[in-house]
Amino acid sequence: MKTLEMEPMKLIVSIVERGQGKDLIRLFTQQNVLHHMQCGGKGTATSEIMDLLGLDSLEKDVVFSIGKGTLANQLMRDLNHDLRGSLRVKGIVFDMKLTAMAHVTALAILAPVKNEQGREDTMMEEGKTSSMILVTVNQGFTEEVMDTARKAGARGGTIIHARWAGSESAEEFYGITLQQEKEIIAILSPSEQRKEIMEAINKAHGLKTEARGTVCSLAIEDVVRLG
């Protein structure tokens, strides 16, 4: 049976002012990036950094969008150039390659999007300069984690409320009790600072501490600041 070769897919993450997520979703949909999930988040940046970035509120909309790699690349270019002046949205947008996806899911995402003839994807593959650090901790420890991260060089982060959905075997393996209510802290960091930030967080707030923290990072393809 012949296997259908899929075009690489990308995840676009947008962190914008509360209430502006729907505007971004509408724009992305017009650009043929059609699949989105929106949730609420809370920023942790200091007032000085918020002033520097032109941000007004700590309350955030976090939008996860999935689309074809070529469309995501074009969208990121347009956000950085042609669309920048027309957007009344403040925040940050970055994208990452998806390394795997269920075949049926990929078909569902690709089906509504017609192939664009005559367009070449000219974005060059370069060394990744930014990383997204994801820290999952028990509720009530986000401020302590961010204090540690800032001392290691982080400028701010976004908090997303979550809930543990793993199996009891994880608790048995680590010999700990995992709290159900969790908070995810997403920290955008220059790649050269990533290791220091992650090590500091893991040392102070890792699985053997009351925070029960886990830390990982993802390479960021491109970053666009809006507003």
PDB file of C-alpha atoms in Angstrom:
ATOM      1  CA  MET A   1       0.000   0.000   0.000  1.00  0.00           C
ATOM      2  CA  LYS A   2       1.413   3.357  -1.042  1.00  0.00           C
ATOM      3  CA  THR A   3       2.037   5.835   1.783  1.00  0.00           C
ATOM      4  CA  LEU A   4       0.957   9.417   1.177  1.00  0.00           C
ATOM      5  CA  GLU A   5       3.837  11.766   1.872  1.00  0.00           C
ATOM      6  CA  MET A   6       2.782  14.614   4.139  1.00  0.00           C
ATOM      7  CA  GLU A   7       4.069  18.149   4.073  1.00  0.00           C
ATOM      8  CA  PRO A   8       5.757  19.104   7.377  1.00  0.00           C
ATOM      9  CA  MET A   9       3.399  20.761   9.858  1.00  0.00           C
ATOM     10  CA  LYS A  10       4.068  23.588  12.305  1.00  0.00           C
ATOM     11  CA  LEU A  11       2.685  24.730  15.633  1.00  0.00           C
ATOM     12  CA  ILE A  12       2.242  28.499  15.967  1.00  0.00           C
ATOM     13  CA  VAL A  13       1.997  29.821  19.536  1.00  0.00           C
ATOM     14  CA  SER A  14       0.587  33.321  20.088  1.00  0.00           C
ATOM     15  CA  ILE A  15       0.607  35.061  23.483  1.00  0.00           C
ATOM     16  CA  VAL A  16      -1.369  38.309  23.282  1.00  0.00           C
ATOM     17  CA  GLU A  17      -3.374  40.701  25.426  1.00  0.00           C
ATOM     18  CA  ARG A  18      -6.611  39.280  26.870  1.00  0.00           C
ATOM     19  CA  GLY A  19      -9.454  39.578  24.347  1.00  0.00           C
ATOM     20  CA  GLN A  20      -7.183  39.851  21.287  1.00  0.00           C
ATOM     21  CA  GLY A  21      -6.882  36.113  20.632  1.00  0.00           C
ATOM     22  CA  LYS A  22     -10.071  36.047  18.536  1.00  0.00           C
ATOM     23  CA  ASP A  23      -8.684  38.789  16.271  1.00  0.00           C
ATOM     24  CA  LEU A  24      -5.514  36.800  15.693  1.00  0.00           C
ATOM     25  CA  ILE A  25      -7.495  33.609  14.998  1.00  0.00           C
ATOM     26  CA  ARG A  26      -9.597  35.499  12.432  1.00  0.00           C
ATOM     27  CA  LEU A  27      -6.428  36.745  10.707  1.00  0.00           C
ATOM     28  CA  PHE A  28      -4.762  33.328  10.738  1.00  0.00           C
ATOM     29  CA  THR A  29      -7.882  31.732   9.271  1.00  0.00           C
ATOM     30  CA  GLN A  30      -7.830  34.246   6.421  1.00  0.00           C
ATOM     31  CA  GLN A  31      -4.260  33.099   5.773  1.00  0.00           C
ATOM     32  CA  ASN A  32      -5.438  29.439   5.528  1.00  0.00           C
ATOM     33  CA  VAL A  33      -4.114  28.419   8.958  1.00  0.00           C
ATOM     34  CA  LEU A  34      -7.414  26.937  10.068  1.00  0.00           C
ATOM     35  CA  HIS A  35      -6.979  24.894  13.256  1.00  0.00           C
ATOM     36  CA  HIS A  36      -6.718  26.708  16.594  1.00  0.00           C
ATOM     37  CA  MET A  37      -7.070  26.211  20.335  1.00  0.00           C
ATOM     38  CA  GLN A  38      -7.363  29.224  22.648  1.00  0.00           C
ATOM     39  CA  CYS A  39      -6.833  29.275  26.403  1.00  0.00           C
ATOM     40  CA  GLY A  40      -6.257  31.842  29.120  1.00  0.00           C
ATOM     41  CA  GLY A  41      -2.876  32.672  30.564  1.00  0.00           C
ATOM     42  CA  LYS A  42      -1.221  35.116  32.913  1.00  0.00           C
ATOM     43  CA  GLY A  43       2.002  36.985  32.260  1.00  0.00           C
ATOM     44  CA  THR A  44       4.793  37.280  34.821  1.00  0.00           C
ATOM     45  CA  ALA A  45       6.870  40.087  33.330  1.00  0.00           C
ATOM     46  CA  THR A  46       7.885  43.010  35.534  1.00  0.00           C
ATOM     47  CA  SER A  47       6.321  46.409  34.904  1.00  0.00           C
ATOM     48  CA  GLU A  48       9.597  47.663  33.371  1.00  0.00           C
ATOM     49  CA  ILE A  49       9.623  44.868  30.777  1.00  0.00           C
ATOM     50  CA  MET A  50       5.896  45.348  30.068  1.00  0.00           C
ATOM     51  CA  ASP A  51       6.552  49.046  29.391  1.00  0.00           C
ATOM     52  CA  LEU A  52       9.472  48.105  27.134  1.00  0.00           C
ATOM     53  CA  LEU A  53       7.293  45.670  25.136  1.00  0.00           C
ATOM     54  CA  GLY A  54       4.310  48.026  25.116  1.00  0.00           C
ATOM     55  CA  LEU A  55       2.088  45.595  27.019  1.00  0.00           C
ATOM     56  CA  ASP A  56      -0.844  46.779  29.116  1.00  0.00           C
ATOM     57  CA  SER A  57      -2.052  43.765  31.095  1.00  0.00           C
ATOM     58  CA  LEU A  58      -0.812  40.571  32.731  1.00  0.00           C
ATOM     59  CA  GLU A  59      -3.950  38.710  31.559  1.00  0.00           C
ATOM     60  CA  LYS A  60      -3.228  36.877  28.298  1.00  0.00           C
ATOM     61  CA  ASP A  61      -4.867  34.894  25.521  1.00  0.00           C
ATOM     62  CA  VAL A  62      -2.720  31.933  24.481  1.00  0.00           C
ATOM     63  CA  VAL A  63      -3.546  30.573  21.014  1.00  0.00           C
ATOM     64  CA  PHE A  64      -2.131  27.311  19.635  1.00  0.00           C
ATOM     65  CA  SER A  65      -2.509  27.056  15.833  1.00  0.00           C
ATOM     66  CA  ILE A  66      -1.527  24.177  13.533  1.00  0.00           C
ATOM     67  CA  GLY A  67      -0.944  24.455   9.784  1.00  0.00           C
ATOM     68  CA  LYS A  68       1.195  23.476   6.830  1.00  0.00           C
ATOM     69  CA  GLY A  69       4.835  24.483   7.193  1.00  0.00           C
ATOM     70  CA  THR A  70       4.821  26.623   4.038  1.00  0.00           C
ATOM     71  CA  LEU A  71       1.710  28.512   5.160  1.00  0.00           C
ATOM     72  CA  ALA A  72       3.110  29.015   8.674  1.00  0.00           C
ATOM     73  CA  ASN A  73       6.385  30.342   7.246  1.00  0.00           C
ATOM     74  CA  GLN A  74       4.537  32.784   4.994  1.00  0.00           C
ATOM     75  CA  LEU A  75       2.307  33.898   7.871  1.00  0.00           C
ATOM     76  CA  MET A  76       5.317  34.601  10.094  1.00  0.00           C
ATOM     77  CA  ARG A  77       6.935  36.646   7.313  1.00  0.00           C
ATOM     78  CA  ASP A  78       3.720  38.609   6.757  1.00  0.00           C
ATOM     79  CA  LEU A  79       3.332  39.285  10.495  1.00  0.00           C
ATOM     80  CA  ASN A  80       6.854  40.668  10.529  1.00  0.00           C
ATOM     81  CA  HIS A  81       6.348  42.836   7.433  1.00  0.00           C
ATOM     82  CA  ASP A  82       3.126  43.355   5.423  1.00  0.00           C
ATOM     83  CA  LEU A  83       0.648  42.802   8.279  1.00  0.00           C
ATOM     84  CA  ARG A  84       2.580  44.549  11.053  1.00  0.00           C
ATOM     85  CA  GLY A  85       1.072  47.993  10.503  1.00  0.00           C
ATOM     86  CA  SER A  86      -2.529  46.792  10.207  1.00  0.00           C
ATOM     87  CA  LEU A  87      -2.627  44.652  13.380  1.00  0.00           C
ATOM     88  CA  ARG A  88      -3.971  46.128  16.600  1.00  0.00           C
ATOM     89  CA  VAL A  89      -2.642  43.267  18.672  1.00  0.00           C
ATOM     90  CA  LYS A  90       0.095  43.307  21.305  1.00  0.00           C
ATOM     91  CA  GLY A  91       2.137  40.282  22.211  1.00  0.00           C
ATOM     92  CA  ILE A  92       4.449  37.708  20.724  1.00  0.00           C
ATOM     93  CA  VAL A  93       4.104  34.934  18.127  1.00  0.00           C
ATOM     94  CA  PHE A  94       6.539  32.074  17.531  1.00  0.00           C
ATOM     95  CA  ASP A  95       6.474  28.809  15.637  1.00  0.00           C
ATOM     96  CA  MET A  96       7.921  25.311  15.966  1.00  0.00           C
ATOM     97  CA  LYS A  97       8.104  22.253  13.769  1.00  0.00           C
ATOM     98  CA  LEU A  98       5.897  19.343  14.778  1.00  0.00           C
ATOM     99  CA  THR A  99       7.950  16.155  14.848  1.00  0.00           C
ATOM    100  CA  ALA A 100       4.978  13.758  14.659  1.00  0.00           C
ATOM    101  CA  MET A 101       1.209  13.753  14.111  1.00  0.00           C
ATOM    102  CA  ALA A 102      -1.444  11.103  13.637  1.00  0.00           C
ATOM    103  CA  HIS A 103      -2.004  10.493   9.917  1.00  0.00           C
ATOM    104  CA  VAL A 104      -5.781  11.038  10.090  1.00  0.00           C
ATOM    105  CA  THR A 105      -5.313  14.310  11.993  1.00  0.00           C
ATOM    106  CA  ALA A 106      -2.826  15.586   9.421  1.00  0.00           C
ATOM    107  CA  LEU A 107      -5.217  14.722   6.587  1.00  0.00           C
ATOM    108  CA  ALA A 108      -8.017  16.638   8.309  1.00  0.00           C
ATOM    109  CA  ILE A 109      -5.800  19.708   8.680  1.00  0.00           C
ATOM    110  CA  LEU A 110      -4.436  19.608   5.136  1.00  0.00           C
ATOM    111  CA  ALA A 111      -7.698  18.793   3.343  1.00  0.00           C
ATOM    112  CA  PRO A 112      -9.329  22.284   3.382  1.00  0.00           C
ATOM    113  CA  VAL A 113      -6.145  24.013   2.167  1.00  0.00           C
ATOM    114  CA  LYS A 114      -5.560  24.101  -1.598  1.00  0.00           C
ATOM    115  CA  ASN A 115      -1.991  23.829  -2.848  1.00  0.00           C
ATOM    116  CA  GLU A 116      -0.753  27.221  -3.923  1.00  0.00           C
ATOM    117  CA  GLN A 117       0.866  27.046  -7.345  1.00  0.00           C
ATOM    118  CA  GLY A 118       3.895  29.161  -8.130  1.00  0.00           C
ATOM    119  CA  ARG A 119       4.807  29.957  -4.523  1.00  0.00           C
ATOM    120  CA  GLU A 120       8.182  28.837  -3.278  1.00  0.00           C
ATOM    121  CA  ASP A 121       9.075  28.637   0.369  1.00  0.00           C
ATOM    122  CA  THR A 122      12.279  30.673   0.535  1.00  0.00           C
ATOM    123  CA  MET A 123      12.783  30.706   4.291  1.00  0.00           C
ATOM    124  CA  MET A 124      16.240  29.342   5.036  1.00  0.00           C
ATOM    125  CA  GLU A 125      16.969  26.852   7.785  1.00  0.00           C
ATOM    126  CA  GLU A 126      19.269  28.626  10.270  1.00  0.00           C
ATOM    127  CA  GLY A 127      20.693  27.986  13.693  1.00  0.00           C
ATOM    128  CA  LYS A 128      17.946  28.339  16.275  1.00  0.00           C
ATOM    129  CA  THR A 129      18.463  31.452  18.399  1.00  0.00           C
ATOM    130  CA  SER A 130      15.469  31.081  20.746  1.00  0.00           C
ATOM    131  CA  SER A 131      13.977  28.332  22.877  1.00  0.00           C
ATOM    132  CA  MET A 132      10.726  27.918  24.766  1.00  0.00           C
ATOM    133  CA  ILE A 133      11.259  26.508  28.247  1.00  0.00           C
ATOM    134  CA  LEU A 134       8.198  24.720  29.659  1.00  0.00           C
ATOM    135  CA  VAL A 135       8.031  24.277  33.430  1.00  0.00           C
ATOM    136  CA  THR A 136       5.200  22.306  35.044  1.00  0.00           C
ATOM    137  CA  VAL A 137       4.776  22.832  38.811  1.00  0.00           C
ATOM    138  CA  ASN A 138       2.203  22.418  41.553  1.00  0.00           C
ATOM    139  CA  GLN A 139      -0.119  25.363  41.996  1.00  0.00           C
ATOM    140  CA  GLY A 140       1.242  28.097  44.234  1.00  0.00           C
ATOM    141  CA  PHE A 141       4.884  27.877  43.156  1.00  0.00           C
ATOM    142  CA  THR A 142       4.909  29.982  39.992  1.00  0.00           C
ATOM    143  CA  GLU A 143       6.272  33.141  41.638  1.00  0.00           C
ATOM    144  CA  GLU A 144       9.128  31.206  43.245  1.00  0.00           C
ATOM    145  CA  VAL A 145       9.971  29.540  39.931  1.00  0.00           C
ATOM    146  CA  MET A 146       9.915  32.864  38.073  1.00  0.00           C
ATOM    147  CA  ASP A 147      12.157  34.465  40.715  1.00  0.00           C
ATOM    148  CA  THR A 148      14.661  31.656  40.156  1.00  0.00           C
ATOM    149  CA  ALA A 149      14.353  31.960  36.374  1.00  0.00           C
ATOM    150  CA  ARG A 150      14.879  35.736  36.427  1.00  0.00           C
ATOM    151  CA  LYS A 151      18.023  35.375  38.538  1.00  0.00           C
ATOM    152  CA  ALA A 152      19.311  32.978  35.850  1.00  0.00           C
ATOM    153  CA  GLY A 153      18.557  35.454  33.058  1.00  0.00           C
ATOM    154  CA  ALA A 154      14.886  35.010  32.100  1.00  0.00           C
ATOM    155  CA  ARG A 155      12.924  38.206  31.432  1.00  0.00           C
ATOM    156  CA  GLY A 156       9.394  36.905  31.969  1.00  0.00           C
ATOM    157  CA  GLY A 157       6.966  34.097  31.279  1.00  0.00           C
ATOM    158  CA  THR A 158       3.342  33.152  30.767  1.00  0.00           C
ATOM    159  CA  ILE A 159       1.390  30.960  33.214  1.00  0.00           C
ATOM    160  CA  ILE A 160      -1.193  28.463  31.932  1.00  0.00           C
ATOM    161  CA  HIS A 161      -3.428  26.571  34.364  1.00  0.00           C
ATOM    162  CA  ALA A 162      -3.455  22.817  33.781  1.00  0.00           C
ATOM    163  CA  ARG A 163      -4.326  19.489  35.406  1.00  0.00           C
ATOM    164  CA  TRP A 164      -2.252  16.313  35.759  1.00  0.00           C
ATOM    165  CA  ALA A 165      -3.655  13.548  33.561  1.00  0.00           C
ATOM    166  CA  GLY A 166      -0.915  10.929  33.885  1.00  0.00           C
ATOM    167  CA  SER A 167      -1.002   7.469  35.376  1.00  0.00           C
ATOM    168  CA  GLU A 168      -0.255   6.403  38.941  1.00  0.00           C
ATOM    169  CA  SER A 169       2.825   4.570  37.661  1.00  0.00           C
ATOM    170  CA  ALA A 170       4.644   7.896  37.430  1.00  0.00           C
ATOM    171  CA  GLU A 171       4.131   8.444  41.143  1.00  0.00           C
ATOM    172  CA  GLU A 172       5.387   4.930  41.902  1.00  0.00           C
ATOM    173  CA  PHE A 173       8.457   5.418  39.686  1.00  0.00           C
ATOM    174  CA  TYR A 174       9.472   8.718  41.310  1.00  0.00           C
ATOM    175  CA  GLY A 175       8.331   7.756  44.818  1.00  0.00           C
ATOM    176  CA  ILE A 176       6.332  10.971  45.182  1.00  0.00           C
ATOM    177  CA  THR A 177       2.718  12.129  45.265  1.00  0.00           C
ATOM    178  CA  LEU A 178       1.718  14.265  42.283  1.00  0.00           C
ATOM    179  CA  GLN A 179      -0.782  17.070  42.880  1.00  0.00           C
ATOM    180  CA  GLN A 180      -3.633  17.121  40.344  1.00  0.00           C
ATOM    181  CA  GLU A 181      -3.793  20.893  39.842  1.00  0.00           C
ATOM    182  CA  LYS A 182      -0.775  22.164  37.926  1.00  0.00           C
ATOM    183  CA  GLU A 183       0.522  25.354  36.379  1.00  0.00           C
ATOM    184  CA  ILE A 184       2.631  25.506  33.231  1.00  0.00           C
ATOM    185  CA  ILE A 185       5.127  28.334  32.895  1.00  0.00           C
ATOM    186  CA  ALA A 186       6.240  29.109  29.326  1.00  0.00           C
ATOM    187  CA  ILE A 187       9.484  31.092  29.195  1.00  0.00           C
ATOM    188  CA  LEU A 188      10.876  32.386  25.907  1.00  0.00           C
ATOM    189  CA  SER A 189      14.660  32.478  26.183  1.00  0.00           C
ATOM    190  CA  PRO A 190      17.743  33.036  24.013  1.00  0.00           C
ATOM    191  CA  SER A 191      19.228  29.602  23.361  1.00  0.00           C
ATOM    192  CA  GLU A 192      22.527  30.502  25.005  1.00  0.00           C
ATOM    193  CA  GLN A 193      20.724  31.161  28.320  1.00  0.00           C
ATOM    194  CA  ARG A 194      18.456  28.109  28.161  1.00  0.00           C
ATOM    195  CA  LYS A 195      20.726  25.630  29.948  1.00  0.00           C
ATOM    196  CA  GLU A 196      21.476  27.962  32.868  1.00  0.00           C
ATOM    197  CA  ILE A 197      17.784  28.803  33.359  1.00  0.00           C
ATOM    198  CA  MET A 198      16.674  25.160  33.169  1.00  0.00           C
ATOM    199  CA  GLU A 199      19.376  23.946  35.567  1.00  0.00           C
ATOM    200  CA  ALA A 200      18.532  26.670  38.092  1.00  0.00           C
ATOM    201  CA  ILE A 201      14.818  25.819  37.998  1.00  0.00           C
ATOM    202  CA  ASN A 202      15.415  22.077  38.230  1.00  0.00           C
ATOM    203  CA  LYS A 203      17.805  22.459  41.168  1.00  0.00           C
ATOM    204  CA  ALA A 204      15.463  24.684  43.192  1.00  0.00           C
ATOM    205  CA  HIS A 205      12.034  23.375  42.131  1.00  0.00           C
ATOM    206  CA  GLY A 206      12.518  19.879  40.664  1.00  0.00           C
ATOM    207  CA  LEU A 207      10.542  16.691  41.276  1.00  0.00           C
ATOM    208  CA  LYS A 208      12.121  16.089  44.679  1.00  0.00           C
ATOM    209  CA  THR A 209      10.938  19.487  45.976  1.00  0.00           C
ATOM    210  CA  GLU A 210       7.461  20.568  47.073  1.00  0.00           C
ATOM    211  CA  ALA A 211       6.967  22.269  43.700  1.00  0.00           C
ATOM    212  CA  ARG A 212       7.331  18.870  41.931  1.00  0.00           C
ATOM    213  CA  GLY A 213       8.650  20.717  38.883  1.00  0.00           C
ATOM    214  CA  THR A 214       9.460  19.211  35.495  1.00  0.00           C
ATOM    215  CA  VAL A 215      11.418  21.197  32.904  1.00  0.00           C
ATOM    216  CA  CYS A 216      11.829  20.801  29.153  1.00  0.00           C
ATOM    217  CA  SER A 217      12.544  23.052  26.183  1.00  0.00           C
ATOM    218  CA  LEU A 218      11.598  23.329  22.505  1.00  0.00           C
ATOM    219  CA  ALA A 219      13.512  25.007  19.691  1.00  0.00           C
ATOM    220  CA  ILE A 220      11.766  28.080  18.287  1.00  0.00           C
ATOM    221  CA  GLU A 221      11.808  28.548  14.515  1.00  0.00           C
ATOM    222  CA  ASP A 222      10.851  32.245  14.270  1.00  0.00           C
ATOM    223  CA  VAL A 223       9.700  34.971  16.660  1.00  0.00           C
ATOM    224  CA  VAL A 224       7.569  38.014  15.822  1.00  0.00           C
ATOM    225  CA  ARG A 225       6.683  40.727  18.343  1.00  0.00           C
ATOM    226  CA  LEU A 226       3.306  42.350  17.690  1.00  0.00           C
ATOM    227  CA  GLY A 227       2.282  45.885  18.540  1.00  0.00           C
TER     228      GLY A 227
END
